mmCIF file of C-alpha atoms and ligand atoms in Angstrom:
data_model
loop_
_atom_site.group_PDB
_atom_site.id
_atom_site.type_symbol
_atom_site.label_atom_id
_atom_site.label_comp_id
_atom_site.label_asym_id
_atom_site.label_seq_id
_atom_site.Cartn_x
_atom_site.Cartn_y
_atom_site.Cartn_z
ATOM 1 C CA UNK A 18 -16.649 65.075 -34.578
ATOM 2 C CA UNK A 19 -15.732 64.468 -30.947
ATOM 3 C CA UNK A 20 -18.251 65.201 -28.215
ATOM 4 C CA UNK A 21 -16.652 68.444 -27.105
ATOM 5 C CA UNK A 22 -16.676 69.928 -30.565
ATOM 6 C CA UNK A 23 -20.411 69.387 -30.849
ATOM 7 C CA UNK A 24 -20.984 72.427 -28.684
ATOM 8 C CA UNK A 25 -17.885 74.255 -29.847
ATOM 9 C CA UNK A 26 -18.667 74.040 -33.544
ATOM 10 C CA UNK A 27 -20.836 77.128 -33.579
ATOM 11 C CA UNK A 28 -20.010 78.106 -37.137
ATOM 12 C CA UNK A 29 -22.127 75.338 -38.569
ATOM 13 C CA UNK A 30 -25.872 75.794 -39.003
ATOM 14 C CA UNK A 31 -26.748 73.573 -36.069
ATOM 15 C CA UNK A 32 -25.070 71.668 -33.256
ATOM 16 C CA UNK A 33 -25.596 68.003 -32.572
ATOM 17 C CA UNK A 34 -27.686 67.034 -29.584
ATOM 18 C CA UNK A 35 -25.808 65.188 -26.849
ATOM 19 C CA UNK A 36 -26.593 61.660 -25.757
ATOM 20 C CA UNK A 37 -26.892 60.327 -22.207
ATOM 21 C CA UNK A 38 -24.219 58.260 -20.485
ATOM 22 C CA UNK A 39 -24.607 56.767 -17.010
ATOM 23 C CA UNK A 40 -22.136 57.794 -14.303
ATOM 24 C CA UNK A 41 -22.586 55.730 -11.100
ATOM 25 C CA UNK A 42 -26.066 54.842 -12.361
ATOM 26 C CA UNK A 43 -27.114 58.464 -13.018
ATOM 27 C CA UNK A 44 -27.783 59.661 -16.567
ATOM 28 C CA UNK A 45 -25.571 62.621 -17.468
ATOM 29 C CA UNK A 46 -24.950 64.274 -20.813
ATOM 30 C CA UNK A 47 -22.041 62.704 -22.668
ATOM 31 C CA UNK A 48 -19.844 65.815 -22.441
ATOM 32 C CA UNK A 49 -20.101 65.764 -18.635
ATOM 33 C CA UNK A 50 -19.542 62.001 -18.478
ATOM 34 C CA UNK A 51 -16.478 62.354 -20.689
ATOM 35 C CA UNK A 52 -14.680 64.597 -18.209
ATOM 36 C CA UNK A 53 -16.105 63.054 -15.066
ATOM 37 C CA UNK A 54 -12.688 62.397 -13.484
ATOM 38 C CA UNK A 55 -11.852 66.089 -13.645
ATOM 39 C CA UNK A 56 -15.234 67.133 -12.207
ATOM 40 C CA UNK A 57 -15.044 64.611 -9.352
ATOM 41 C CA UNK A 58 -11.590 65.983 -8.478
ATOM 42 C CA UNK A 59 -12.808 69.618 -8.417
ATOM 43 C CA UNK A 60 -11.194 71.525 -5.545
ATOM 44 C CA UNK A 61 -13.735 73.451 -3.502
ATOM 45 C CA UNK A 62 -12.626 76.176 -1.091
ATOM 46 C CA UNK A 63 -14.104 76.707 2.401
ATOM 47 C CA UNK A 64 -15.699 80.034 1.402
ATOM 48 C CA UNK A 65 -17.303 78.735 -1.792
ATOM 49 C CA UNK A 66 -21.073 79.016 -1.997
ATOM 50 C CA UNK A 67 -22.777 76.337 -4.075
ATOM 51 C CA UNK A 68 -26.194 76.797 -5.686
ATOM 52 C CA UNK A 69 -27.654 73.389 -6.320
ATOM 53 C CA UNK A 70 -30.862 72.369 -8.070
ATOM 54 C CA UNK A 71 -32.443 69.753 -10.270
ATOM 55 C CA UNK A 72 -32.534 71.377 -13.752
ATOM 56 C CA UNK A 73 -35.356 73.917 -14.209
ATOM 57 C CA UNK A 74 -36.145 74.306 -10.507
ATOM 58 C CA UNK A 75 -35.427 78.049 -10.581
ATOM 59 C CA UNK A 76 -31.624 77.989 -10.532
ATOM 60 C CA UNK A 77 -31.174 81.220 -12.489
ATOM 61 C CA UNK A 78 -33.689 83.030 -10.296
ATOM 62 C CA UNK A 79 -31.828 81.965 -7.164
ATOM 63 C CA UNK A 80 -28.463 82.839 -8.757
ATOM 64 C CA UNK A 81 -29.605 86.379 -9.535
ATOM 65 C CA UNK A 82 -30.999 86.807 -6.007
ATOM 66 C CA UNK A 83 -27.744 85.599 -4.459
ATOM 67 C CA UNK A 84 -25.664 87.869 -6.708
ATOM 68 C CA UNK A 85 -27.855 90.846 -5.791
ATOM 69 C CA UNK A 86 -27.533 90.076 -2.066
ATOM 70 C CA UNK A 87 -23.771 89.713 -2.416
ATOM 71 C CA UNK A 88 -23.558 93.068 -4.207
ATOM 72 C CA UNK A 89 -25.708 95.137 -1.860
ATOM 73 C CA UNK A 90 -28.656 95.170 -4.273
ATOM 74 C CA UNK A 91 -26.712 96.983 -7.004
ATOM 75 C CA UNK A 92 -28.087 95.907 -10.421
ATOM 76 C CA UNK A 93 -25.126 97.525 -12.233
ATOM 77 C CA UNK A 94 -22.709 95.175 -10.492
ATOM 78 C CA UNK A 95 -24.902 92.200 -11.394
ATOM 79 C CA UNK A 96 -24.826 93.308 -15.051
ATOM 80 C CA UNK A 97 -21.038 92.786 -15.198
ATOM 81 C CA UNK A 98 -21.470 89.553 -17.203
ATOM 82 C CA UNK A 99 -24.137 87.008 -18.197
ATOM 83 C CA UNK A 100 -25.188 84.769 -15.319
ATOM 84 C CA UNK A 101 -23.458 81.693 -16.788
ATOM 85 C CA UNK A 102 -20.139 83.554 -16.674
ATOM 86 C CA UNK A 103 -20.624 85.106 -13.246
ATOM 87 C CA UNK A 104 -21.124 81.712 -11.582
ATOM 88 C CA UNK A 105 -19.309 78.719 -13.072
ATOM 89 C CA UNK A 106 -21.452 75.630 -13.670
ATOM 90 C CA UNK A 107 -19.051 73.010 -12.398
ATOM 91 C CA UNK A 108 -20.066 69.950 -14.419
ATOM 92 C CA UNK A 109 -20.827 71.521 -17.772
ATOM 93 C CA UNK A 110 -18.320 73.530 -19.713
ATOM 94 C CA UNK A 111 -19.302 74.445 -23.248
ATOM 95 C CA UNK A 112 -17.079 77.305 -24.422
ATOM 96 C CA UNK A 113 -19.550 80.100 -23.723
ATOM 97 C CA UNK A 114 -19.930 79.077 -20.087
ATOM 98 C CA UNK A 115 -17.295 79.745 -17.406
ATOM 99 C CA UNK A 116 -15.116 76.637 -17.505
ATOM 100 C CA UNK A 117 -13.616 74.569 -14.710
ATOM 101 C CA UNK A 118 -10.299 76.274 -15.465
ATOM 102 C CA UNK A 119 -11.937 79.671 -14.960
ATOM 103 C CA UNK A 120 -13.492 78.489 -11.716
ATOM 104 C CA UNK A 121 -10.016 77.406 -10.569
ATOM 105 C CA UNK A 122 -8.615 80.827 -11.443
ATOM 106 C CA UNK A 123 -11.517 82.791 -9.937
ATOM 107 C CA UNK A 124 -10.719 84.749 -6.754
ATOM 108 C CA UNK A 125 -12.536 83.824 -3.552
ATOM 109 C CA UNK A 126 -15.262 83.944 -2.506
ATOM 110 C CA UNK A 127 -16.781 82.071 -5.442
ATOM 111 C CA UNK A 128 -20.411 81.224 -6.099
ATOM 112 C CA UNK A 129 -20.800 78.068 -8.165
ATOM 113 C CA UNK A 130 -23.705 76.234 -9.771
ATOM 114 C CA UNK A 131 -24.418 72.516 -10.028
ATOM 115 C CA UNK A 132 -27.292 70.176 -10.883
ATOM 116 C CA UNK A 133 -25.522 67.113 -9.497
ATOM 117 C CA UNK A 134 -27.415 64.701 -7.248
ATOM 118 C CA UNK A 135 -26.043 64.531 -3.726
ATOM 119 C CA UNK A 136 -24.047 61.319 -4.196
ATOM 120 C CA UNK A 137 -22.193 62.768 -7.211
ATOM 121 C CA UNK A 138 -21.116 66.026 -5.579
ATOM 122 C CA UNK A 139 -17.306 66.260 -5.691
ATOM 123 C CA UNK A 140 -16.070 65.250 -2.202
ATOM 124 C CA UNK A 141 -14.096 68.469 -1.660
ATOM 125 C CA UNK A 142 -17.381 70.360 -1.084
ATOM 126 C CA UNK A 143 -18.097 68.128 1.932
ATOM 127 C CA UNK A 144 -14.472 68.208 3.113
ATOM 128 C CA UNK A 145 -14.444 72.019 3.013
ATOM 129 C CA UNK A 146 -17.881 72.217 4.668
ATOM 130 C CA UNK A 147 -19.069 74.663 1.964
ATOM 131 C CA UNK A 148 -22.419 76.390 2.315
ATOM 132 C CA UNK A 149 -24.974 75.067 -0.158
ATOM 133 C CA UNK A 150 -28.329 76.517 -1.167
ATOM 134 C CA UNK A 151 -30.643 73.942 -2.696
ATOM 135 C CA UNK A 152 -33.906 74.858 -4.408
ATOM 136 C CA UNK A 153 -36.583 72.333 -5.344
ATOM 137 C CA UNK A 154 -39.679 72.763 -7.524
ATOM 138 C CA UNK A 155 -42.771 70.569 -7.638
ATOM 139 C CA UNK A 156 -42.271 67.673 -10.005
ATOM 140 C CA UNK A 157 -45.144 68.519 -12.345
ATOM 141 C CA UNK A 158 -44.054 72.061 -13.203
ATOM 142 C CA UNK A 159 -40.430 70.910 -13.152
ATOM 143 C CA UNK A 160 -41.135 68.252 -15.783
ATOM 144 C CA UNK A 161 -43.009 70.689 -18.031
ATOM 145 C CA UNK A 162 -40.231 73.262 -17.825
ATOM 146 C CA UNK A 163 -37.599 70.600 -18.549
ATOM 147 C CA UNK A 164 -39.533 69.424 -21.616
ATOM 148 C CA UNK A 165 -39.622 72.912 -23.119
ATOM 149 C CA UNK A 166 -35.954 73.416 -22.251
ATOM 150 C CA UNK A 167 -35.063 70.252 -24.191
ATOM 151 C CA UNK A 168 -36.893 71.686 -27.176
ATOM 152 C CA UNK A 169 -35.044 75.008 -27.123
ATOM 153 C CA UNK A 170 -31.545 73.956 -25.981
ATOM 154 C CA UNK A 171 -30.082 72.319 -29.055
ATOM 155 C CA UNK A 172 -27.391 70.522 -27.037
ATOM 156 C CA UNK A 173 -29.847 68.581 -24.861
ATOM 157 C CA UNK A 174 -30.891 65.073 -25.919
ATOM 158 C CA UNK A 175 -33.865 64.882 -28.275
ATOM 159 C CA UNK A 176 -37.000 65.095 -26.057
ATOM 160 C CA UNK A 177 -39.560 63.536 -28.423
ATOM 161 C CA UNK A 178 -43.137 64.688 -27.814
ATOM 162 C CA UNK A 179 -44.556 65.493 -24.370
ATOM 163 C CA UNK A 180 -45.845 61.955 -23.765
ATOM 164 C CA UNK A 181 -42.494 60.455 -24.683
ATOM 165 C CA UNK A 182 -40.554 62.976 -22.606
ATOM 166 C CA UNK A 183 -42.744 62.508 -19.531
ATOM 167 C CA UNK A 184 -42.243 58.734 -19.672
ATOM 168 C CA UNK A 185 -38.468 59.219 -19.762
ATOM 169 C CA UNK A 186 -38.612 61.838 -17.005
ATOM 170 C CA UNK A 187 -40.637 59.587 -14.677
ATOM 171 C CA UNK A 188 -38.171 56.748 -15.280
ATOM 172 C CA UNK A 189 -35.230 59.044 -14.444
ATOM 173 C CA UNK A 190 -33.863 58.565 -17.974
ATOM 174 C CA UNK A 191 -33.090 62.252 -18.464
ATOM 175 C CA UNK A 192 -29.971 64.325 -17.828
ATOM 176 C CA UNK A 193 -29.110 64.498 -14.096
ATOM 177 C CA UNK A 194 -31.298 61.466 -13.458
ATOM 178 C CA UNK A 195 -34.329 60.961 -11.265
ATOM 179 C CA UNK A 196 -36.038 64.088 -9.886
ATOM 180 C CA UNK A 197 -37.185 61.988 -6.915
ATOM 181 C CA UNK A 198 -33.703 60.780 -5.981
ATOM 182 C CA UNK A 199 -32.411 64.326 -6.375
ATOM 183 C CA UNK A 200 -34.862 66.193 -4.130
ATOM 184 C CA UNK A 201 -34.892 63.379 -1.528
ATOM 185 C CA UNK A 202 -31.120 62.975 -1.470
ATOM 186 C CA UNK A 203 -30.510 66.670 -0.831
ATOM 187 C CA UNK A 204 -33.370 66.801 1.703
ATOM 188 C CA UNK A 205 -31.646 64.106 3.759
ATOM 189 C CA UNK A 206 -28.218 65.746 3.368
ATOM 190 C CA UNK A 207 -29.436 69.031 4.889
ATOM 191 C CA UNK A 208 -29.465 67.402 8.329
ATOM 192 C CA UNK A 209 -25.719 66.710 8.095
ATOM 193 C CA UNK A 210 -24.343 69.825 6.320
ATOM 194 C CA UNK A 211 -24.893 73.586 6.080
ATOM 195 C CA UNK A 212 -27.597 73.385 3.419
ATOM 196 C CA UNK A 213 -30.451 75.871 3.042
ATOM 197 C CA UNK A 214 -33.297 73.988 1.336
ATOM 198 C CA UNK A 215 -35.753 76.249 -0.477
ATOM 199 C CA UNK A 216 -38.842 75.729 -2.620
ATOM 200 C CA UNK A 217 -39.687 77.527 -5.871
ATOM 201 C CA UNK A 218 -43.326 77.776 -4.793
ATOM 202 C CA UNK A 219 -42.401 79.541 -1.516
ATOM 203 C CA UNK A 220 -40.204 82.009 -3.374
ATOM 204 C CA UNK A 221 -43.034 82.735 -5.787
ATOM 205 C CA UNK A 222 -45.536 83.204 -2.974
ATOM 206 C CA UNK A 223 -43.424 85.282 -0.612
ATOM 207 C CA UNK A 224 -40.185 86.536 -2.177
ATOM 208 C CA UNK A 225 -39.419 88.897 0.729
ATOM 209 C CA UNK A 226 -39.469 86.093 3.279
ATOM 210 C CA UNK A 227 -37.409 83.672 1.167
ATOM 211 C CA UNK A 228 -34.826 86.292 0.122
ATOM 212 C CA UNK A 229 -34.374 87.185 3.798
ATOM 213 C CA UNK A 230 -33.736 83.483 4.522
ATOM 214 C CA UNK A 231 -30.975 83.482 1.903
ATOM 215 C CA UNK A 232 -29.412 86.646 3.342
ATOM 216 C CA UNK A 233 -29.468 85.203 6.867
ATOM 217 C CA UNK A 234 -27.860 81.991 5.639
ATOM 218 C CA UNK A 235 -25.117 84.101 4.032
ATOM 219 C CA UNK A 236 -24.821 86.145 7.259
ATOM 220 C CA UNK A 237 -25.513 89.378 5.386
ATOM 221 C CA UNK A 238 -27.723 92.258 6.492
ATOM 222 C CA UNK A 239 -30.542 93.216 4.163
ATOM 223 C CA UNK A 240 -32.076 96.656 4.811
ATOM 224 C CA UNK A 241 -35.670 96.973 3.607
ATOM 225 C CA UNK A 242 -34.793 99.310 0.732
ATOM 226 C CA UNK A 243 -32.229 96.798 -0.582
ATOM 227 C CA UNK A 244 -34.653 93.912 -0.127
ATOM 228 C CA UNK A 245 -37.285 95.753 -2.141
ATOM 229 C CA UNK A 246 -34.806 96.467 -4.909
ATOM 230 C CA UNK A 247 -33.839 92.779 -5.059
ATOM 231 C CA UNK A 248 -37.486 91.688 -5.208
ATOM 232 C CA UNK A 249 -38.147 94.058 -8.085
ATOM 233 C CA UNK A 250 -34.939 93.194 -9.984
ATOM 234 C CA UNK A 251 -35.538 89.446 -9.712
ATOM 235 C CA UNK A 252 -39.239 89.231 -10.446
ATOM 236 C CA UNK A 253 -40.112 87.208 -13.536
ATOM 237 C CA UNK A 254 -40.788 90.102 -15.905
ATOM 238 C CA UNK A 255 -37.559 91.899 -14.934
ATOM 239 C CA UNK A 256 -35.474 88.766 -15.368
ATOM 240 C CA UNK A 257 -37.152 87.932 -18.672
ATOM 241 C CA UNK A 258 -36.115 91.396 -19.930
ATOM 242 C CA UNK A 259 -32.584 91.197 -18.492
ATOM 243 C CA UNK A 260 -30.055 90.047 -21.122
ATOM 244 C CA UNK A 261 -27.563 89.251 -18.334
ATOM 245 C CA UNK A 262 -30.013 86.776 -16.790
ATOM 246 C CA UNK A 263 -32.210 85.458 -19.616
ATOM 247 C CA UNK A 264 -29.604 83.518 -21.649
ATOM 248 C CA UNK A 265 -30.283 85.479 -24.850
ATOM 249 C CA UNK A 266 -26.563 86.303 -25.045
ATOM 250 C CA UNK A 267 -25.905 82.700 -26.149
ATOM 251 C CA UNK A 268 -25.997 81.805 -29.825
ATOM 252 C CA UNK A 269 -29.456 80.739 -31.052
ATOM 253 C CA UNK A 270 -27.636 77.652 -32.332
ATOM 254 C CA UNK A 271 -27.317 76.668 -28.664
ATOM 255 C CA UNK A 272 -30.497 78.046 -27.118
ATOM 256 C CA UNK A 273 -33.270 78.886 -29.550
ATOM 257 C CA UNK A 274 -35.656 81.205 -27.724
ATOM 258 C CA UNK A 275 -37.927 81.307 -30.792
ATOM 259 C CA UNK A 276 -38.826 77.669 -30.060
ATOM 260 C CA UNK A 277 -39.433 78.343 -26.363
ATOM 261 C CA UNK A 278 -37.921 81.199 -24.332
ATOM 262 C CA UNK A 279 -35.628 80.314 -21.415
ATOM 263 C CA UNK A 280 -37.804 82.646 -19.305
ATOM 264 C CA UNK A 281 -40.928 80.831 -20.423
ATOM 265 C CA UNK A 282 -43.798 81.296 -17.924
ATOM 266 C CA UNK A 283 -42.333 81.400 -14.435
ATOM 267 C CA UNK A 284 -45.531 80.230 -12.732
ATOM 268 C CA UNK A 285 -46.803 77.540 -10.389
ATOM 269 C CA UNK A 286 -49.460 75.319 -11.972
ATOM 270 C CA UNK A 287 -48.609 75.484 -15.684
ATOM 271 C CA UNK A 288 -48.518 71.656 -15.570
ATOM 272 C CA UNK A 289 -52.314 71.711 -15.818
ATOM 273 C CA UNK A 290 -51.940 72.856 -19.429
ATOM 274 C CA UNK A 291 -49.841 69.790 -20.276
ATOM 275 C CA UNK A 292 -50.848 66.743 -18.235
ATOM 276 C CA UNK A 293 -53.728 64.501 -19.229
ATOM 277 C CA UNK A 294 -55.905 63.216 -16.385
ATOM 278 C CA UNK A 295 -54.274 59.792 -16.766
ATOM 279 C CA UNK A 296 -50.741 61.224 -16.699
ATOM 280 C CA UNK A 297 -51.572 63.225 -13.596
ATOM 281 C CA UNK A 298 -52.962 60.179 -11.784
ATOM 282 C CA UNK A 299 -49.972 58.108 -12.794
ATOM 283 C CA UNK A 300 -47.530 60.720 -11.506
ATOM 284 C CA UNK A 301 -49.501 61.096 -8.255
ATOM 285 C CA UNK A 302 -49.033 57.352 -7.730
ATOM 286 C CA UNK A 303 -45.275 57.671 -8.297
ATOM 287 C CA UNK A 304 -45.107 60.659 -5.905
ATOM 288 C CA UNK A 305 -46.938 58.670 -3.216
ATOM 289 C CA UNK A 306 -44.565 55.742 -3.693
ATOM 290 C CA UNK A 307 -41.328 57.742 -3.907
ATOM 291 C CA UNK A 308 -41.963 60.449 -1.309
ATOM 292 C CA UNK A 309 -44.526 58.696 0.902
ATOM 293 C CA UNK A 310 -42.036 57.829 3.630
ATOM 294 C CA UNK A 311 -40.389 61.252 3.620
ATOM 295 C CA UNK A 312 -41.215 64.533 5.381
ATOM 296 C CA UNK A 313 -40.674 66.276 2.043
ATOM 297 C CA UNK A 314 -43.865 67.709 0.534
ATOM 298 C CA UNK A 315 -44.580 69.951 -2.447
ATOM 299 C CA UNK A 316 -47.295 72.341 -3.526
ATOM 300 C CA UNK A 317 -48.466 72.089 -7.136
ATOM 301 C CA UNK A 318 -50.600 75.229 -6.998
ATOM 302 C CA UNK A 319 -50.692 78.390 -4.912
HETATM 303 S S1 PPS B 19 -31.582 75.795 -15.646
HETATM 304 O O1 PPS B 19 -31.355 75.712 -17.121
HETATM 305 O O2 PPS B 19 -31.700 74.462 -15.043
HETATM 306 O O3 PPS B 19 -30.578 76.631 -14.969
HETATM 307 O O4 PPS B 19 -33.014 76.492 -15.525
HETATM 308 P P1 PPS B 19 -33.597 77.140 -14.195
HETATM 309 O O5 PPS B 19 -33.118 78.523 -14.077
HETATM 310 O O6 PPS B 19 -33.409 76.218 -13.048
HETATM 311 O O7 PPS B 19 -35.165 77.129 -14.455
HETATM 312 C C1 PPS B 19 -35.815 77.902 -15.429
HETATM 313 C C2 PPS B 19 -37.246 78.030 -14.967
HETATM 314 O O8 PPS B 19 -37.296 79.018 -13.914
HETATM 315 C C3 PPS B 19 -38.160 80.061 -14.315
HETATM 316 N N1 PPS B 19 -37.714 81.347 -13.770
HETATM 317 C C4 PPS B 19 -38.455 82.097 -12.941
HETATM 318 N N2 PPS B 19 -39.663 81.878 -12.392
HETATM 319 C C5 PPS B 19 -40.171 82.863 -11.598
HETATM 320 N N3 PPS B 19 -39.524 84.026 -11.354
HETATM 321 C C6 PPS B 19 -38.310 84.283 -11.884
HETATM 322 N N4 PPS B 19 -37.696 85.419 -11.644
HETATM 323 C C7 PPS B 19 -37.730 83.277 -12.714
HETATM 324 N N5 PPS B 19 -36.560 83.194 -13.405
HETATM 325 C C8 PPS B 19 -36.575 82.001 -14.040
HETATM 326 C C9 PPS B 19 -38.098 80.013 -15.837
HETATM 327 O O9 PPS B 19 -39.154 80.741 -16.415
HETATM 328 C C10 PPS B 19 -38.178 78.518 -16.048
HETATM 329 O O10 PPS B 19 -39.462 77.983 -15.715
HETATM 330 P P2 PPS B 19 -40.669 77.813 -16.774
HETATM 331 O O11 PPS B 19 -41.741 77.082 -16.017
HETATM 332 O O12 PPS B 19 -40.138 77.008 -17.920
HETATM 333 O O13 PPS B 19 -41.101 79.188 -17.148
#
């Protein structure tokens, strides 16, 4: 079975988990690595908006907020298709997601999704000076969320147990590579390009303020009544119940929500339920080493 058919062969009882392949020193899933030339050559347009995150940083939440802002806070318009079809995910194209071909055929303005680290972003996005919204999440909750996602998404590499996964995560030996390189690389890039850099924790604490920031970045007016509707439509419980945002429209052979729901907890601080004291101290040391010289700081509780 070739790599592509692993995700396409949905008639069988299970799909095979992908392996990791390095592209320019960054671990990517084998299906992405296989078509890297095509992804690198992706043609961005000047009015494209790119939503960029490390996996599990709140991408879907930000996507739904952006779609609501773009559609005047009308939930009916945002229910036109599942989120993974509304906004093509440029480097991953299993058949149930919008493919690169569909992104090419999509009318402007497009909103696209990526998890690529800054150095692997296709050059046309820089050439076209596209607006980019980046969202980062504290490394501890991000790691926990990524672990549970590996358990439920049957195409992701085998995570092993929590201890094994955390070791791989801290070494950057997971899909899309090192969390540290990712958040730092995009943090530095924001000084050179039109990038709005947001934090999951800020959005959780004060959705009104952060949603207004997004609207301003998109140069769109947001009357208070529309803002309130967006806050309500995109809160965790609403999104968990929304089949157009919660990924339940995918086959359970791909994402098995019985193992762990995509909309799992949606909180800040769940890491405390997973980390041992030793693991926490070890990660604090890595944070101090990796982010010590940077102005980038994170909150691990609210
Ligand atoms: S993916 O697969 O990378 O696109 O996943 P992503 O959407 O980035 O991250 C999923 C986590 O985001 C949480 N989430 C939310 N939190 C708060 N409010 C809202 N509305 C919301 N929507 C999604 C989701 O629950 C995952 O986090 P965990 O910690 O696993 O619950």
